[in-house]
Amino acid sequence: MAQFETEEQQVEAIKAFWKENGKAIILGAVIGFGGIFGWDYYKDYQKEQAALASEQYAKAVETIVAGSDDQSQFVEKAEALKSGYAKTSYAALAALKLAEIEVSKENLDSAAEQLRWVVDQGNKTFVPVAQVRLARVLLAQEDYDAAVSQADSISAEAYKASALLVKGEALLAKGDTEGAKNAFIEARDASNTAPHPLLALRLSEFGIEK
């Protein structure tokens, strides 16, 4: 502050600067610290939620291991897990298991509802799994157009072969043999392992090399 001749002038200049800019400086500091501590809090919250969800999921699975015939206890615990910890992987796993139970009871509408729930939650790990299973459920419901559409929506490379197999089956059921054949060929090309037994059968029926 060499431009100020006296200490009093320096003090007055500081006061004027603070009067003009003080609120903005304080607000910036609050936002900055809030962002740092808010992010740390969010990360800690996520960890806590995951731990609690893991515990709830373990308790739910214990009811299946215990051999409950109607699995009603698992259903109750799984639905509570979905309600309380919807964004966790454990909730997605619970919903996938609920869908499996509904399929075993031939409650396909309920199974589809559980699978759509997983898709809607957007869990990157389990969305493709739910999408493939949903396509299979739609195929079993003989909703072939929906099955094809669902199969086409699956972009994850690891699930492409499974999705294309479902698509081929749906097209075949609709009487679109050429479209089905192309889907089976694409499924073969997308597979990194030996073809699924059903795919191998379809390839053989169409005279396509495996």
Coordinates of N, CA and C in Angstrom, one line a residue:
M1 N 0.8 -1.2 0.0 CA 0.0 0.0 0.0 C 0.9 1.3 0.0
A2 N 1.9 1.2 -0.8 CA 2.8 2.3 -0.8 C 2.2 3.6 -1.3
Q3 N 1.1 3.5 -2.0 CA 0.4 4.7 -2.6 C -0.2 5.5 -1.5
F4 N -0.4 5.0 -0.3 CA -1.0 5.7 0.8 C 0.0 6.3 1.7
E5 N 0.0 7.6 2.0 CA 1.0 8.3 2.6 C 1.0 8.0 4.1
T6 N -0.1 7.8 4.7 CA -0.1 7.6 6.2 C -0.8 6.3 6.5
E7 N -0.6 5.8 7.8 CA -1.3 4.6 8.3 C -2.8 4.8 8.3
E8 N -3.2 6.0 8.6 CA -4.7 6.3 8.7 C -5.3 6.1 7.3
Q9 N -4.6 6.5 6.3 CA -5.1 6.4 4.9 C -5.2 4.9 4.5
Q10 N -4.2 4.1 5.0 CA -4.3 2.7 4.7 C -5.5 2.0 5.4
V11 N -5.7 2.4 6.6 CA -6.8 1.8 7.4 C -8.1 2.2 6.7
E12 N -8.3 3.5 6.3 CA -9.5 3.9 5.7 C -9.7 3.1 4.3
A13 N -8.6 2.9 3.6 CA -8.7 2.2 2.4 C -9.2 0.7 2.6
I14 N -8.6 0.1 3.6 CA -9.0 -1.3 3.9 C -10.5 -1.3 4.3
K15 N -10.9 -0.3 5.1 CA -12.3 -0.3 5.5 C -13.2 -0.2 4.3
A16 N -12.9 0.7 3.4 CA -13.7 0.9 2.2 C -13.7 -0.3 1.4
F17 N -12.6 -1.0 1.2 CA -12.5 -2.2 0.4 C -13.4 -3.3 1.0
W18 N -13.3 -3.4 2.3 CA -14.1 -4.5 3.0 C -15.6 -4.2 3.0
K19 N -15.9 -2.9 3.1 CA -17.3 -2.5 3.0 C -17.9 -2.9 1.7
E20 N -17.1 -2.7 0.6 CA -17.6 -2.9 -0.7 C -17.6 -4.4 -1.1
N21 N -16.6 -5.2 -0.6 CA -16.4 -6.5 -1.1 C -16.5 -7.6 0.0
G22 N -16.7 -7.2 1.3 CA -16.7 -8.1 2.4 C -17.7 -9.2 2.2
K23 N -19.0 -8.8 1.9 CA -20.0 -9.8 1.8 C -19.7 -10.9 0.8
A24 N -19.2 -10.5 -0.4 CA -18.9 -11.4 -1.4 C -17.8 -12.4 -1.0
I25 N -16.8 -11.8 -0.3 CA -15.7 -12.7 0.2 C -16.2 -13.7 1.2
I26 N -17.0 -13.3 2.1 CA -17.6 -14.2 3.1 C -18.4 -15.3 2.5
L27 N -19.3 -14.8 1.5 CA -20.2 -15.8 0.8 C -19.3 -16.8 0.1
G28 N -18.3 -16.3 -0.6 CA -17.4 -17.2 -1.3 C -16.8 -18.3 -0.4
A29 N -16.3 -17.8 0.7 CA -15.7 -18.7 1.7 C -16.7 -19.8 2.2
V30 N -17.9 -19.3 2.5 CA -19.0 -20.2 3.0 C -19.3 -21.3 1.9
I31 N -19.4 -20.8 0.7 CA -19.7 -21.8 -0.4 C -18.6 -22.7 -0.6
G32 N -17.4 -22.2 -0.5 CA -16.2 -23.1 -0.7 C -16.1 -24.1 0.3
F33 N -16.2 -23.7 1.6 CA -16.1 -24.7 2.7 C -17.3 -25.6 2.7
G34 N -18.4 -25.0 2.4 CA -19.7 -25.8 2.3 C -19.5 -26.9 1.3
G35 N -18.9 -26.6 0.1 CA -18.8 -27.6 -0.9 C -17.9 -28.7 -0.5
I36 N -16.7 -28.3 0.2 CA -15.8 -29.3 0.6 C -16.4 -30.3 1.7
F37 N -17.0 -29.6 2.7 CA -17.5 -30.4 3.8 C -18.8 -31.1 3.4
G38 N -19.6 -30.5 2.5 CA -20.8 -31.1 2.0 C -20.5 -32.4 1.2
W39 N -19.4 -32.3 0.4 CA -19.0 -33.5 -0.4 C -18.5 -34.6 0.5
D40 N -17.8 -34.2 1.5 CA -17.3 -35.3 2.5 C -18.5 -35.9 3.2
Y41 N -19.4 -35.1 3.6 CA -20.6 -35.6 4.2 C -21.4 -36.5 3.3
Y42 N -21.5 -36.1 2.1 CA -22.2 -37.0 1.1 C -21.5 -38.3 0.9
K43 N -20.2 -38.3 0.8 CA -19.5 -39.6 0.7 C -19.7 -40.5 1.9
D44 N -19.6 -39.8 3.1 CA -19.8 -40.6 4.3 C -21.2 -41.2 4.4
Y45 N -22.2 -40.4 3.9 CA -23.6 -40.8 3.9 C -23.8 -42.0 3.0
Q46 N -23.1 -41.9 1.8 CA -23.2 -43.0 0.9 C -22.7 -44.3 1.5
K47 N -21.5 -44.2 2.2 CA -20.9 -45.4 2.8 C -21.8 -46.0 3.8
E48 N -22.4 -45.1 4.6 CA -23.3 -45.5 5.7 C -24.5 -46.2 5.1
Q49 N -25.1 -45.6 4.1 CA -26.3 -46.2 3.4 C -25.9 -47.6 2.9
A50 N -24.8 -47.7 2.2 CA -24.3 -49.0 1.7 C -24.2 -50.1 2.7
A51 N -23.6 -49.7 3.9 CA -23.4 -50.6 5.0 C -24.7 -51.1 5.5
L52 N -25.6 -50.1 5.7 CA -26.9 -50.5 6.3 C -27.7 -51.4 5.3
A53 N -27.6 -51.0 4.0 CA -28.3 -51.8 3.0 C -27.7 -53.3 2.9
S54 N -26.4 -53.3 3.1 CA -25.7 -54.7 3.1 C -26.2 -55.5 4.2
E55 N -26.4 -54.9 5.4 CA -26.9 -55.6 6.5 C -28.3 -56.1 6.3
Q56 N -29.1 -55.2 5.7 CA -30.5 -55.6 5.5 C -30.6 -56.7 4.4
Y57 N -29.8 -56.6 3.4 CA -29.8 -57.6 2.4 C -29.4 -59.0 2.9
A58 N -28.4 -59.0 3.8 CA -27.9 -60.2 4.4 C -29.0 -60.9 5.2
K59 N -29.8 -60.0 6.0 CA -30.9 -60.6 6.8 C -32.0 -61.1 5.9
A60 N -32.2 -60.5 4.7 CA -33.2 -60.9 3.8 C -32.8 -62.3 3.2
V61 N -31.6 -62.4 2.8 CA -31.1 -63.7 2.2 C -31.1 -64.8 3.2
E62 N -30.9 -64.5 4.5 CA -30.9 -65.5 5.5 C -32.3 -66.2 5.6
T63 N -33.4 -65.5 5.3 CA -34.7 -66.1 5.3 C -34.8 -67.2 4.2
I64 N -34.1 -66.9 3.1 CA -34.2 -67.9 2.0 C -33.3 -69.2 2.4
V65 N -32.1 -68.9 2.9 CA -31.3 -70.0 3.3 C -32.0 -70.8 4.4
A66 N -32.8 -70.2 5.2 CA -33.5 -70.9 6.3 C -34.5 -71.8 5.7
G67 N -34.9 -71.6 4.4 CA -35.8 -72.6 3.8 C -37.3 -72.2 3.9
S68 N -37.6 -71.0 4.0 CA -39.0 -70.6 4.1 C -39.7 -71.0 2.8
D69 N -40.8 -71.8 2.9 CA -41.5 -72.3 1.8 C -42.1 -71.2 0.9
D70 N -42.8 -70.3 1.5 CA -43.5 -69.3 0.7 C -42.6 -68.0 0.5
Q71 N -41.5 -68.0 1.2 CA -40.5 -66.9 1.0 C -41.1 -65.5 1.3
S72 N -42.2 -65.5 2.1 CA -42.9 -64.3 2.4 C -42.0 -63.3 3.3
Q73 N -41.1 -63.9 4.1 CA -40.2 -63.1 4.9 C -39.2 -62.4 4.1
F74 N -38.7 -63.1 3.1 CA -37.7 -62.5 2.2 C -38.4 -61.3 1.4
V75 N -39.6 -61.6 0.9 CA -40.3 -60.6 0.2 C -40.5 -59.3 1.0
E76 N -40.9 -59.5 2.3 CA -41.2 -58.4 3.1 C -39.9 -57.6 3.4
K77 N -38.8 -58.3 3.6 CA -37.5 -57.6 3.9 C -36.9 -57.0 2.6
A78 N -37.1 -57.6 1.5 CA -36.6 -57.1 0.2 C -37.4 -55.8 -0.1
E79 N -38.7 -55.8 0.1 CA -39.4 -54.6 -0.3 C -39.0 -53.4 0.7
A80 N -38.8 -53.8 1.9 CA -38.3 -52.7 2.9 C -36.9 -52.2 2.4
L81 N -36.1 -53.1 1.9 CA -34.8 -52.7 1.4 C -34.9 -51.8 0.2
K82 N -35.8 -52.1 -0.7 CA -36.0 -51.3 -1.9 C -36.5 -49.9 -1.4
S83 N -37.4 -49.9 -0.5 CA -38.0 -48.6 0.0 C -37.0 -47.7 0.7
G84 N -36.2 -48.3 1.5 CA -35.2 -47.5 2.3 C -33.9 -47.2 1.7
Y85 N -33.5 -48.1 0.7 CA -32.1 -47.9 0.2 C -32.2 -48.1 -1.3
A86 N -33.1 -47.4 -2.0 CA -33.4 -47.7 -3.4 C -32.2 -47.6 -4.3
K87 N -31.3 -46.7 -4.0 CA -30.2 -46.4 -4.9 C -29.0 -47.3 -4.7
T88 N -29.1 -48.3 -3.8 CA -27.9 -49.2 -3.5 C -28.0 -50.4 -4.4
S89 N -26.8 -51.0 -4.6 CA -26.8 -52.3 -5.3 C -27.6 -53.4 -4.7
Y90 N -27.6 -53.3 -3.3 CA -28.3 -54.4 -2.6 C -29.8 -54.3 -2.8
A91 N -30.3 -53.2 -3.0 CA -31.8 -53.0 -3.4 C -32.0 -53.6 -4.7
A92 N -31.1 -53.4 -5.7 CA -31.2 -53.9 -7.0 C -31.2 -55.4 -7.0
L93 N -30.3 -56.0 -6.2 CA -30.2 -57.4 -6.0 C -31.4 -58.0 -5.5
A94 N -32.0 -57.3 -4.5 CA -33.2 -57.8 -3.8 C -34.4 -57.8 -4.9
A95 N -34.5 -56.8 -5.7 CA -35.5 -56.7 -6.7 C -35.3 -57.8 -7.8
L96 N -34.1 -58.1 -8.1 CA -33.8 -59.1 -9.1 C -34.3 -60.5 -8.5
K97 N -34.0 -60.7 -7.2 CA -34.4 -61.9 -6.6 C -36.0 -62.0 -6.5
L98 N -36.6 -60.9 -6.2 CA -38.1 -60.8 -6.2 C -38.6 -61.2 -7.5
A99 N -38.0 -60.7 -8.6 CA -38.5 -61.0 -9.9 C -38.3 -62.5 -10.2
E100 N -37.2 -63.1 -9.8 CA -37.0 -64.5 -9.9 C -38.1 -65.3 -9.2
I101 N -38.4 -64.9 -8.0 CA -39.5 -65.6 -7.3 C -40.8 -65.5 -8.0
E102 N -41.1 -64.3 -8.5 CA -42.4 -64.1 -9.2 C -42.4 -65.0 -10.5
V103 N -41.3 -65.1 -11.2 CA -41.2 -65.9 -12.4 C -41.5 -67.4 -12.0
S104 N -40.9 -67.8 -10.9 CA -41.1 -69.2 -10.5 C -42.6 -69.5 -10.1
K105 N -43.3 -68.5 -9.8 CA -44.7 -68.6 -9.5 C -45.6 -68.3 -10.7
E106 N -44.9 -68.0 -11.8 CA -45.6 -67.7 -13.1 C -46.4 -66.3 -13.0
N107 N -45.9 -65.5 -12.1 CA -46.5 -64.1 -12.0 C -45.7 -63.2 -12.8
L108 N -45.8 -63.3 -14.1 CA -44.9 -62.6 -15.0 C -45.1 -61.0 -15.0
D109 N -46.3 -60.6 -14.7 CA -46.6 -59.1 -14.6 C -45.8 -58.6 -13.4
S110 N -45.9 -59.3 -12.3 CA -45.1 -58.8 -11.1 C -43.6 -58.9 -11.3
A111 N -43.2 -59.9 -12.0 CA -41.8 -60.1 -12.3 C -41.3 -58.9 -13.2
A112 N -42.1 -58.5 -14.2 CA -41.7 -57.4 -15.1 C -41.7 -56.1 -14.3
E113 N -42.6 -56.0 -13.3 CA -42.6 -54.8 -12.5 C -41.3 -54.6 -11.7
Q114 N -40.9 -55.7 -11.1 CA -39.6 -55.7 -10.3 C -38.4 -55.3 -11.2
L115 N -38.4 -55.9 -12.4 CA -37.3 -55.7 -13.3 C -37.3 -54.2 -13.8
R116 N -38.5 -53.7 -14.1 CA -38.5 -52.3 -14.5 C -38.1 -51.4 -13.4
W117 N -38.3 -51.8 -12.1 CA -37.9 -51.0 -11.0 C -36.4 -50.9 -11.0
V118 N -35.7 -52.0 -11.2 CA -34.3 -52.0 -11.3 C -33.8 -51.1 -12.4
V119 N -34.4 -51.2 -13.5 CA -34.0 -50.3 -14.7 C -34.2 -48.9 -14.3
D120 N -35.3 -48.5 -13.7 CA -35.6 -47.1 -13.4 C -34.6 -46.5 -12.4
Q121 N -34.0 -47.4 -11.5 CA -33.1 -46.9 -10.5 C -31.8 -46.5 -11.1
G122 N -31.5 -47.1 -12.3 CA -30.3 -46.7 -13.0 C -29.0 -47.2 -12.5
N123 N -29.0 -48.3 -11.7 CA -27.7 -48.8 -11.2 C -26.9 -49.4 -12.4
K124 N -25.7 -48.9 -12.6 CA -25.0 -49.2 -13.8 C -24.6 -50.7 -13.9
T125 N -24.5 -51.3 -12.7 CA -24.1 -52.7 -12.7 C -25.2 -53.6 -13.0
F126 N -26.4 -53.3 -12.5 CA -27.5 -54.2 -12.6 C -28.6 -53.9 -13.7
V127 N -28.5 -52.7 -14.2 CA -29.5 -52.3 -15.3 C -29.5 -53.3 -16.4
P128 N -28.3 -53.6 -17.0 CA -28.3 -54.5 -18.2 C -28.8 -55.9 -17.8
V129 N -28.5 -56.4 -16.6 CA -29.1 -57.7 -16.2 C -30.6 -57.6 -16.2
A130 N -31.1 -56.6 -15.6 CA -32.6 -56.4 -15.5 C -33.2 -56.3 -16.9
Q131 N -32.5 -55.6 -17.8 CA -33.1 -55.4 -19.1 C -33.2 -56.7 -19.9
V132 N -32.1 -57.5 -19.8 CA -32.2 -58.8 -20.5 C -33.3 -59.7 -19.9
R133 N -33.4 -59.7 -18.6 CA -34.4 -60.6 -17.9 C -35.8 -60.0 -18.3
L134 N -35.9 -58.7 -18.3 CA -37.2 -58.2 -18.7 C -37.6 -58.6 -20.1
A135 N -36.6 -58.5 -21.0 CA -36.9 -59.0 -22.4 C -37.4 -60.4 -22.4
R136 N -36.8 -61.3 -21.6 CA -37.2 -62.7 -21.6 C -38.6 -62.8 -21.0
V137 N -38.9 -62.0 -20.0 CA -40.2 -62.1 -19.4 C -41.3 -61.6 -20.5
L138 N -41.0 -60.6 -21.2 CA -41.9 -60.1 -22.2 C -42.1 -61.2 -23.3
L139 N -41.0 -61.9 -23.6 CA -41.1 -63.0 -24.6 C -42.0 -64.1 -24.1
A140 N -41.8 -64.4 -22.8 CA -42.7 -65.4 -22.2 C -44.2 -65.0 -22.2
Q141 N -44.4 -63.7 -22.1 CA -45.7 -63.1 -22.1 C -46.3 -63.0 -23.5
E142 N -45.5 -63.4 -24.5 CA -45.9 -63.4 -25.9 C -46.1 -61.9 -26.4
D143 N -45.5 -61.0 -25.7 CA -45.5 -59.6 -26.1 C -44.3 -59.4 -27.0
Y144 N -44.3 -59.9 -28.2 CA -43.1 -60.0 -29.0 C -42.5 -58.6 -29.4
D145 N -43.4 -57.7 -29.8 CA -42.9 -56.4 -30.1 C -42.2 -55.7 -29.0
A146 N -42.7 -55.8 -27.8 CA -42.1 -55.2 -26.6 C -40.8 -55.9 -26.3
A147 N -40.8 -57.3 -26.5 CA -39.5 -58.0 -26.3 C -38.4 -57.6 -27.2
V148 N -38.8 -57.4 -28.5 CA -37.8 -56.9 -29.5 C -37.3 -55.5 -29.1
S149 N -38.2 -54.6 -28.7 CA -37.9 -53.3 -28.4 C -37.0 -53.2 -27.2
Q150 N -37.3 -54.1 -26.2 CA -36.5 -54.1 -25.0 C -35.1 -54.7 -25.3
A151 N -35.0 -55.7 -26.1 CA -33.7 -56.3 -26.5 C -32.9 -55.2 -27.3
D152 N -33.5 -54.4 -28.1 CA -32.8 -53.4 -28.9 C -32.3 -52.3 -28.0
S153 N -32.9 -52.1 -26.8 CA -32.5 -51.0 -25.9 C -31.2 -51.3 -25.1
I154 N -30.8 -52.6 -25.2 CA -29.6 -53.0 -24.4 C -28.3 -52.7 -25.1
S155 N -27.5 -51.8 -24.6 CA -26.3 -51.4 -25.2 C -25.0 -52.0 -24.6
A156 N -25.1 -52.6 -23.4 CA -23.9 -53.1 -22.8 C -23.4 -54.3 -23.6
E157 N -22.1 -54.2 -24.0 CA -21.6 -55.2 -24.9 C -21.6 -56.6 -24.3
A158 N -21.4 -56.7 -23.0 CA -21.4 -58.0 -22.3 C -22.7 -58.8 -22.4
Y159 N -23.8 -58.0 -22.7 CA -25.2 -58.6 -22.7 C -25.8 -58.6 -24.1
K160 N -25.0 -58.2 -25.1 CA -25.5 -58.1 -26.5 C -26.0 -59.5 -27.0
A161 N -25.2 -60.5 -26.8 CA -25.5 -61.8 -27.3 C -26.8 -62.3 -26.7
S162 N -27.0 -62.1 -25.4 CA -28.2 -62.6 -24.8 C -29.4 -61.8 -25.3
A163 N -29.2 -60.5 -25.4 CA -30.3 -59.6 -25.9 C -30.7 -60.0 -27.4
L164 N -29.7 -60.3 -28.2 CA -30.0 -60.7 -29.6 C -30.7 -62.0 -29.7
L165 N -30.3 -62.9 -28.8 CA -31.0 -64.2 -28.8 C -32.5 -64.1 -28.5
V166 N -32.8 -63.2 -27.5 CA -34.2 -63.0 -27.2 C -34.9 -62.3 -28.3
K167 N -34.2 -61.4 -29.0 CA -34.8 -60.7 -30.1 C -35.1 -61.7 -31.2
G168 N -34.1 -62.6 -31.5 CA -34.3 -63.6 -32.5 C -35.5 -64.5 -32.2
E169 N -35.7 -64.9 -30.9 CA -36.8 -65.7 -30.5 C -38.1 -65.0 -30.7
A170 N -38.1 -63.7 -30.4 CA -39.4 -63.0 -30.6 C -39.7 -62.8 -32.0
L171 N -38.7 -62.5 -32.9 CA -39.0 -62.4 -34.3 C -39.4 -63.7 -34.9
L172 N -38.8 -64.8 -34.4 CA -39.2 -66.1 -34.9 C -40.7 -66.4 -34.6
A173 N -41.1 -66.1 -33.3 CA -42.4 -66.3 -32.9 C -43.4 -65.5 -33.7
K174 N -43.0 -64.3 -34.2 CA -43.8 -63.4 -35.0 C -43.9 -63.9 -36.5
G175 N -43.0 -64.9 -36.8 CA -43.0 -65.4 -38.2 C -42.0 -64.7 -39.1
D176 N -41.2 -63.8 -38.5 CA -40.2 -63.1 -39.3 C -38.9 -64.0 -39.2
T177 N -38.8 -65.0 -40.1 CA -37.7 -65.9 -40.1 C -36.4 -65.3 -40.5
E178 N -36.5 -64.4 -41.5 CA -35.3 -63.7 -42.0 C -34.7 -62.8 -40.9
G179 N -35.6 -62.1 -40.3 CA -35.1 -61.2 -39.2 C -34.6 -62.0 -38.0
A180 N -35.2 -63.1 -37.7 CA -34.7 -64.0 -36.6 C -33.3 -64.5 -37.0
K181 N -33.2 -65.0 -38.2 CA -31.9 -65.5 -38.6 C -30.8 -64.5 -38.5
N182 N -31.1 -63.3 -38.9 CA -30.1 -62.2 -38.8 C -29.7 -61.9 -37.3
A183 N -30.7 -62.0 -36.5 CA -30.5 -61.7 -35.0 C -29.7 -62.8 -34.4
F184 N -29.9 -64.1 -34.8 CA -29.1 -65.2 -34.3 C -27.7 -65.1 -34.8
I185 N -27.5 -64.7 -36.0 CA -26.1 -64.5 -36.5 C -25.4 -63.4 -35.7
E186 N -26.1 -62.3 -35.5 CA -25.5 -61.2 -34.7 C -25.2 -61.7 -33.3
A187 N -26.1 -62.5 -32.7 CA -25.8 -63.0 -31.4 C -24.6 -63.9 -31.4
R188 N -24.4 -64.7 -32.4 CA -23.2 -65.6 -32.5 C -22.0 -64.7 -32.5
D189 N -22.0 -63.6 -33.4 CA -20.9 -62.8 -33.5 C -20.6 -62.0 -32.3
A190 N -21.6 -61.7 -31.5 CA -21.4 -60.9 -30.3 C -21.0 -61.7 -29.1
S191 N -21.0 -63.0 -29.2 CA -20.7 -63.9 -28.1 C -19.2 -64.1 -28.0
N192 N -18.7 -64.0 -26.8 CA -17.3 -64.2 -26.6 C -17.0 -65.6 -26.1
T193 N -18.0 -66.4 -25.9 CA -17.8 -67.7 -25.4 C -18.6 -68.7 -26.3
A194 N -18.7 -69.9 -25.9 CA -19.5 -70.9 -26.7 C -20.9 -70.4 -26.7
P195 N -21.6 -70.6 -27.9 CA -23.0 -70.1 -28.0 C -23.9 -70.8 -26.9
H196 N -24.9 -70.0 -26.4 CA -25.9 -70.5 -25.5 C -26.5 -71.7 -26.2
P197 N -26.9 -72.8 -25.4 CA -27.5 -74.0 -26.0 C -28.7 -73.7 -27.0
L198 N -29.5 -72.7 -26.6 CA -30.6 -72.4 -27.5 C -30.1 -71.7 -28.7
L199 N -29.2 -70.9 -28.6 CA -28.6 -70.2 -29.8 C -27.9 -71.2 -30.7
A200 N -27.2 -72.2 -30.1 CA -26.6 -73.2 -30.9 C -27.6 -74.0 -31.7
L201 N -28.8 -74.3 -31.0 CA -29.8 -75.0 -31.7 C -30.4 -74.2 -32.9
R202 N -30.6 -72.9 -32.6 CA -31.2 -72.1 -33.7 C -30.2 -72.0 -34.9
L203 N -28.9 -71.8 -34.6 CA -27.9 -71.7 -35.6 C -27.9 -73.0 -36.5
S204 N -28.1 -74.1 -35.8 CA -28.1 -75.4 -36.5 C -29.3 -75.5 -37.3
E205 N -30.5 -75.1 -36.8 CA -31.7 -75.2 -37.6 C -31.7 -74.3 -38.8
F206 N -31.0 -73.2 -38.7 CA -30.9 -72.3 -39.9 C -29.7 -72.7 -40.8
G207 N -29.0 -73.7 -40.4 CA -27.8 -74.1 -41.2 C -26.7 -73.1 -41.2
I208 N -26.5 -72.4 -40.0 CA -25.5 -71.4 -39.9 C -24.3 -72.0 -39.1
E209 N -23.1 -71.8 -39.6 CA -22.0 -72.3 -38.9 C -21.8 -71.6 -37.5
K210 N -21.5 -72.4 -36.6 CA -21.3 -71.9 -35.2 C -20.0 -71.2 -35.0

